[in-house]
Tab-separated table of C-alpha atoms in Angstrom:
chain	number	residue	atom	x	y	z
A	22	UNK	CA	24.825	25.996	20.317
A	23	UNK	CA	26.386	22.362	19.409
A	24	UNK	CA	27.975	22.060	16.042
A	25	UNK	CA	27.510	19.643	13.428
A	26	UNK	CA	29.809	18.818	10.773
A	27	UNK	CA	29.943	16.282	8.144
A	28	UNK	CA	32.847	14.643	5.807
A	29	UNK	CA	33.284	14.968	2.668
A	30	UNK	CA	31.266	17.689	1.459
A	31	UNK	CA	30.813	15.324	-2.110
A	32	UNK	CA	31.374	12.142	-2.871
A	33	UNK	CA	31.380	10.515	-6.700
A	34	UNK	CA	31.483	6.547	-6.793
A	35	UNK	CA	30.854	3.630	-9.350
A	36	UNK	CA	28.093	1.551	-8.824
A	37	UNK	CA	28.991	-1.210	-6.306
A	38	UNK	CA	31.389	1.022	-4.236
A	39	UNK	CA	31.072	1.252	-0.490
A	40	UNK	CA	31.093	4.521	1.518
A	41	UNK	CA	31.808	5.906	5.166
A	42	UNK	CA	30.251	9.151	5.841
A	43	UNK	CA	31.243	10.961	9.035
A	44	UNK	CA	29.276	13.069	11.366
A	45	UNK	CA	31.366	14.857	14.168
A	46	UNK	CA	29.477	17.097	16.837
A	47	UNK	CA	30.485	19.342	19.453
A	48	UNK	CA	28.519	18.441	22.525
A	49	UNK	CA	26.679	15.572	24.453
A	50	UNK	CA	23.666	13.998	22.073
A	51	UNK	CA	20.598	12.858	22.828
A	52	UNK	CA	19.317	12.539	19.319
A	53	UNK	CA	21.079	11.403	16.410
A	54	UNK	CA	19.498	10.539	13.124
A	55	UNK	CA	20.979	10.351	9.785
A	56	UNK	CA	18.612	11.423	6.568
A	57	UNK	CA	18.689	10.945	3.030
A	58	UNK	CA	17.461	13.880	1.003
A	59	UNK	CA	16.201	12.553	-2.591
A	60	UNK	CA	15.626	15.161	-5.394
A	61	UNK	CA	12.946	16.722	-4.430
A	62	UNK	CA	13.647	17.548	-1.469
A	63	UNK	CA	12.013	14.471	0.623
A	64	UNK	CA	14.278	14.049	4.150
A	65	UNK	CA	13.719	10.202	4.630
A	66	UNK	CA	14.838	8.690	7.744
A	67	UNK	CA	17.852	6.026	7.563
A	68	UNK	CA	18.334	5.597	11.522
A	69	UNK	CA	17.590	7.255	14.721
A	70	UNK	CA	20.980	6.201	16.604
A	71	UNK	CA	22.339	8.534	19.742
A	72	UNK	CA	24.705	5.627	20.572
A	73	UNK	CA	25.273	2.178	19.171
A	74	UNK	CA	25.067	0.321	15.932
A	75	UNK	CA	22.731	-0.360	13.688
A	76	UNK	CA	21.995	-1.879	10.367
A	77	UNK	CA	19.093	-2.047	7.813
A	78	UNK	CA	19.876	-3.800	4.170
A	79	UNK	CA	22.923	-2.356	2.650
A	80	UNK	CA	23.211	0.438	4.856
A	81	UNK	CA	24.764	0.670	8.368
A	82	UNK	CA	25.252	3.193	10.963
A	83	UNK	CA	27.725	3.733	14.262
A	84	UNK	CA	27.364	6.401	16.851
A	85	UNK	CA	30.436	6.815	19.169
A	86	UNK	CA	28.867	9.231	21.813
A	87	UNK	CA	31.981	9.444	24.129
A	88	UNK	CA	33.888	10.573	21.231
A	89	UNK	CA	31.296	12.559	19.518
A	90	UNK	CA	30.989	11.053	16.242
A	91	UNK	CA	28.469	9.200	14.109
A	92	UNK	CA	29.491	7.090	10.736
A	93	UNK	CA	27.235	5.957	8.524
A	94	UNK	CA	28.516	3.153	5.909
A	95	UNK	CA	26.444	2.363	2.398
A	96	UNK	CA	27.904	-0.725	1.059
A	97	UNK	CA	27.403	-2.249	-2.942
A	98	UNK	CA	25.650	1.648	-3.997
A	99	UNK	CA	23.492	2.094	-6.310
A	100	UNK	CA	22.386	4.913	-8.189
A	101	UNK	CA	19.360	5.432	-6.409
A	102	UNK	CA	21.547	5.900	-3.077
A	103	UNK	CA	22.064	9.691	-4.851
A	104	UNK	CA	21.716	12.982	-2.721
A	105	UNK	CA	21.779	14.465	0.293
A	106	UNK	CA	23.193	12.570	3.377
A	107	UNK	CA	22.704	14.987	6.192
A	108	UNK	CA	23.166	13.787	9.828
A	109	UNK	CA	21.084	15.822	12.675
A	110	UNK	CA	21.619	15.860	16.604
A	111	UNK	CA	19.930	17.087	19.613
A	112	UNK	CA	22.127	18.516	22.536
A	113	UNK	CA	21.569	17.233	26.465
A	114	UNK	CA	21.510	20.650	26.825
A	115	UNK	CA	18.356	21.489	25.422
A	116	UNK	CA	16.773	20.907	28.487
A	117	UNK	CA	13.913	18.300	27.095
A	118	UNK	CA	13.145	19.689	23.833
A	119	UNK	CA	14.023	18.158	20.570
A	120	UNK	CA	15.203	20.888	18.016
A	121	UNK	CA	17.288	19.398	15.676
A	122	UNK	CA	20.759	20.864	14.398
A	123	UNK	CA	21.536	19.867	11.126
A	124	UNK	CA	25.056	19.273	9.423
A	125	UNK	CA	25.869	20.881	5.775
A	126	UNK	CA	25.738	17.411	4.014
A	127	UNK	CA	27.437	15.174	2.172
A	128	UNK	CA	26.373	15.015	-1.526
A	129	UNK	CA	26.222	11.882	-2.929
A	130	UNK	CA	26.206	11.080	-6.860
A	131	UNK	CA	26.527	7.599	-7.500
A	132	UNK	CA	27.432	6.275	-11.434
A	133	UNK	CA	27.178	3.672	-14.195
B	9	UNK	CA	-0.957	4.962	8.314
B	10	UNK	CA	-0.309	8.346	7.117
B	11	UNK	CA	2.540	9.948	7.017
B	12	UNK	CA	3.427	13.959	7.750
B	13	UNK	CA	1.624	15.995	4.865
B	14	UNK	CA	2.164	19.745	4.116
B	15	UNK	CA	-0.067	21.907	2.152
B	16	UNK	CA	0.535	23.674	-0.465
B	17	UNK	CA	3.798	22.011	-2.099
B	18	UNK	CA	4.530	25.194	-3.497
B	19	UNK	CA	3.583	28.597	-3.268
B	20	UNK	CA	4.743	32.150	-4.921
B	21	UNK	CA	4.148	35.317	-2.824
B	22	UNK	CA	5.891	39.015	-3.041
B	23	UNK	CA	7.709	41.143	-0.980
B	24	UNK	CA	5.264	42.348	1.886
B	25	UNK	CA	2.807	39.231	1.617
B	26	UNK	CA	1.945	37.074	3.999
B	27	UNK	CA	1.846	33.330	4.066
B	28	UNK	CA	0.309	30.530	5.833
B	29	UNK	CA	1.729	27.241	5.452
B	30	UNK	CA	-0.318	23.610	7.173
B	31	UNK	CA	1.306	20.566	8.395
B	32	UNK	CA	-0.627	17.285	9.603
B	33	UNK	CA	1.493	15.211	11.973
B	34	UNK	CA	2.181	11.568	11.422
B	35	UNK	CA	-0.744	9.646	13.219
B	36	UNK	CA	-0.207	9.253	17.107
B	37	UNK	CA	2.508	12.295	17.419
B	38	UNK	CA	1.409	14.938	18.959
B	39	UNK	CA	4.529	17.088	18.254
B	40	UNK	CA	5.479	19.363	15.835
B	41	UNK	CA	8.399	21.200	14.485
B	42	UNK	CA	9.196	23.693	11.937
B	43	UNK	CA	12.024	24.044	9.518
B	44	UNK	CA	13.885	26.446	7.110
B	45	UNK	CA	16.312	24.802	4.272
B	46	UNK	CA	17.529	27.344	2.070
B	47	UNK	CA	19.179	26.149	-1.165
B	48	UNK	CA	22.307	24.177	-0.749
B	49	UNK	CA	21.946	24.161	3.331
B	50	UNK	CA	20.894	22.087	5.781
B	51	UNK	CA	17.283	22.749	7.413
B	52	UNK	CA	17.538	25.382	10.591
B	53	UNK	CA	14.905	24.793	13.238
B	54	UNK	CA	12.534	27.577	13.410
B	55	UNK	CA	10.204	26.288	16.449
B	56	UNK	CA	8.568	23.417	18.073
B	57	UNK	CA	4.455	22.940	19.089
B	58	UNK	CA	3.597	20.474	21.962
B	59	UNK	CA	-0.188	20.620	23.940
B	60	UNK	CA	-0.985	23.885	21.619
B	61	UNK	CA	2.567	26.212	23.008
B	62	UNK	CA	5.239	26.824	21.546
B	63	UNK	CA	7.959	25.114	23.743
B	64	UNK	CA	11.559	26.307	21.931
B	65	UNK	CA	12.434	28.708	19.552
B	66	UNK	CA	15.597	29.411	17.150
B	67	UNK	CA	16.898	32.044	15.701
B	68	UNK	CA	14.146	33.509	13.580
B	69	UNK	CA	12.502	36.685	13.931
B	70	UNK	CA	8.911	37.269	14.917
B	71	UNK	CA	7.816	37.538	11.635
B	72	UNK	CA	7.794	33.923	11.854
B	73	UNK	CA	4.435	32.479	14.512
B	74	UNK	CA	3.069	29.044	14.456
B	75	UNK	CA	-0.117	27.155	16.344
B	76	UNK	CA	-0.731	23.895	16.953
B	77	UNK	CA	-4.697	23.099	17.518
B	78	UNK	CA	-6.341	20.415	19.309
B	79	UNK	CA	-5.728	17.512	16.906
B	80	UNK	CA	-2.143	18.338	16.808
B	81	UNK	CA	-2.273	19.555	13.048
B	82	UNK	CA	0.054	22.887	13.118
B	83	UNK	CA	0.491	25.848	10.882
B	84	UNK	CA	3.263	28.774	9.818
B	85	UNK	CA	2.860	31.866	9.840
B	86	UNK	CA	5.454	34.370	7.923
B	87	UNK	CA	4.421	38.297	7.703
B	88	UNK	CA	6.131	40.883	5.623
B	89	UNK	CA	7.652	38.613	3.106
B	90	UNK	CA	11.286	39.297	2.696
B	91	UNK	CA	13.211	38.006	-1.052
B	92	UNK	CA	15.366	35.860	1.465
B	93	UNK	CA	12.501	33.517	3.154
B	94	UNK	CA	12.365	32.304	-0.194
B	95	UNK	CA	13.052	28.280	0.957
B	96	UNK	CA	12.136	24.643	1.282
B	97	UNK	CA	9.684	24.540	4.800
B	98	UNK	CA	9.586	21.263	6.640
B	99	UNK	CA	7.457	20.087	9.232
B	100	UNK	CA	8.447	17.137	11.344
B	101	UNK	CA	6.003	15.114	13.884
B	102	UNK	CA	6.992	13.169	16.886
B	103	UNK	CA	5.745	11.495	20.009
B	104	UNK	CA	7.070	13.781	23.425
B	105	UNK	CA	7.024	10.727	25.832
B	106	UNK	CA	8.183	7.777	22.567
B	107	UNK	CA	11.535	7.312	24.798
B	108	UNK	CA	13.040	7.693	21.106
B	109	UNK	CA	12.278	11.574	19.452
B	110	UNK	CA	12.550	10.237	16.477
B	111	UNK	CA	11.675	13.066	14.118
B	112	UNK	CA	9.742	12.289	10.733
B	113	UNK	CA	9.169	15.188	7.907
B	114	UNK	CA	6.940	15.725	5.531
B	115	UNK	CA	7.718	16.910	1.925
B	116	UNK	CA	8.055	20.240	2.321
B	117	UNK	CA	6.467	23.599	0.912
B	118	UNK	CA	8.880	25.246	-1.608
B	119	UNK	CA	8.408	28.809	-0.777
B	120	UNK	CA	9.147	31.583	-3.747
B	121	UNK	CA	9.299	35.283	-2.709
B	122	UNK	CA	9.583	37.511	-5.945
């Protein structure tokens, strides 16, 4: 099956750093979203982006399909950017169907 | 507009037991998919509901059935509890024909098997 991974595994910044997560997968998309995990174990949805670029307040996201990567990029962090950034694909080859394959993550602690 | 909603939030079972876990889709999807997320992994897709059938499948064993009735609400089904389906289980909704598949989950059902 396609294969997700992420970079880094963990990230530390200082509040007001920006970020670039990165998303590589092994096979032709036609799903890509990118999560954010909080604490309790809530997936909320950043962006639903197979291709393209999008943006939504301090975050932004890039999905280079002919290459096979995604970035996403969190600009001025805060601490409540913390957690779990996991990006999850689809594969062409799925044949219609939607099953998700998730990456490992990227855990994000962001401080004072 | 509600969003996906999973009952219970958390349940402890034994070894043996068997567990039934309910997910109501996000209003207007009529799609639903399970997940597994053990601790300090991403979720692995256990199986997907669309018109009442289960339409794909990964790599879990048959201890693990779902349904999907007629107002697209869905449930889980795990049989002979084993110590390792202690997890986090997410349900995600979706609309089939959207042009988008964006997937939305709800907050889970920690899962303890002692």
């Amino acid at each position: 099956g396609i294969q997700v991974e992420q970079s880094p595994p963990d990230l530390i910044l200082q509040e007001g750093a920006n970020s670039t997560l990165r998303c590589n997968f092994s096979d032709s998309v036609n799903n890509l979203q990118w999560f954010h995990q909080n604490p309790w174990g809530q997936l909320i949805n950043l962006f639903y982006i197979p291709s393209g670029t999008k943006q939504n307040g301090r975050l932004s996201a890039t999905t280079v399909a002919t290459e096979r990567y995604s970035l996403l990029y969190i600009s001025s962090s805060q601490t409540t950017d913390s957690g779990v950034y996991f990006c999850a694909v689809a594969s062409k080859l799925t044949g219609g169907g939607n099953k998700l394959t998730f990456g490992t993550g990227t855990q994000l602690k962001v401080e004072l | 507009d509600a969003g996906v909603t999973q009952s219970p939030t958390h349940l402890i079972k034994t070894r043996g037991q068997q567990v039934t876990l309910r997910c109501s889709p996000k209003s207007g999807h009529d799609t639903v998919s399970w997940y597994q997320q053990a601790l300090g992994q991403g979720p692995q897709f256990i199986f997907q509901y669309y018109e009442e059938e289960e339409r794909q499948r990964g790599n879990f064993p048959d201890r693990f059935s779902g349904h999907q009735y007629p107002n697209y609400s869905s449930e889980l089904n795990v049989n002979a509890l084993l110590l390792g389906d202690s997890a986090l289980y997410l349900c995600a909704s979706s609309l089939r024909l959207a042009g988008t598949d964006t997937q939305y989950f709800g907050p889970g059902t920690r899962l303890t098997v002692l």
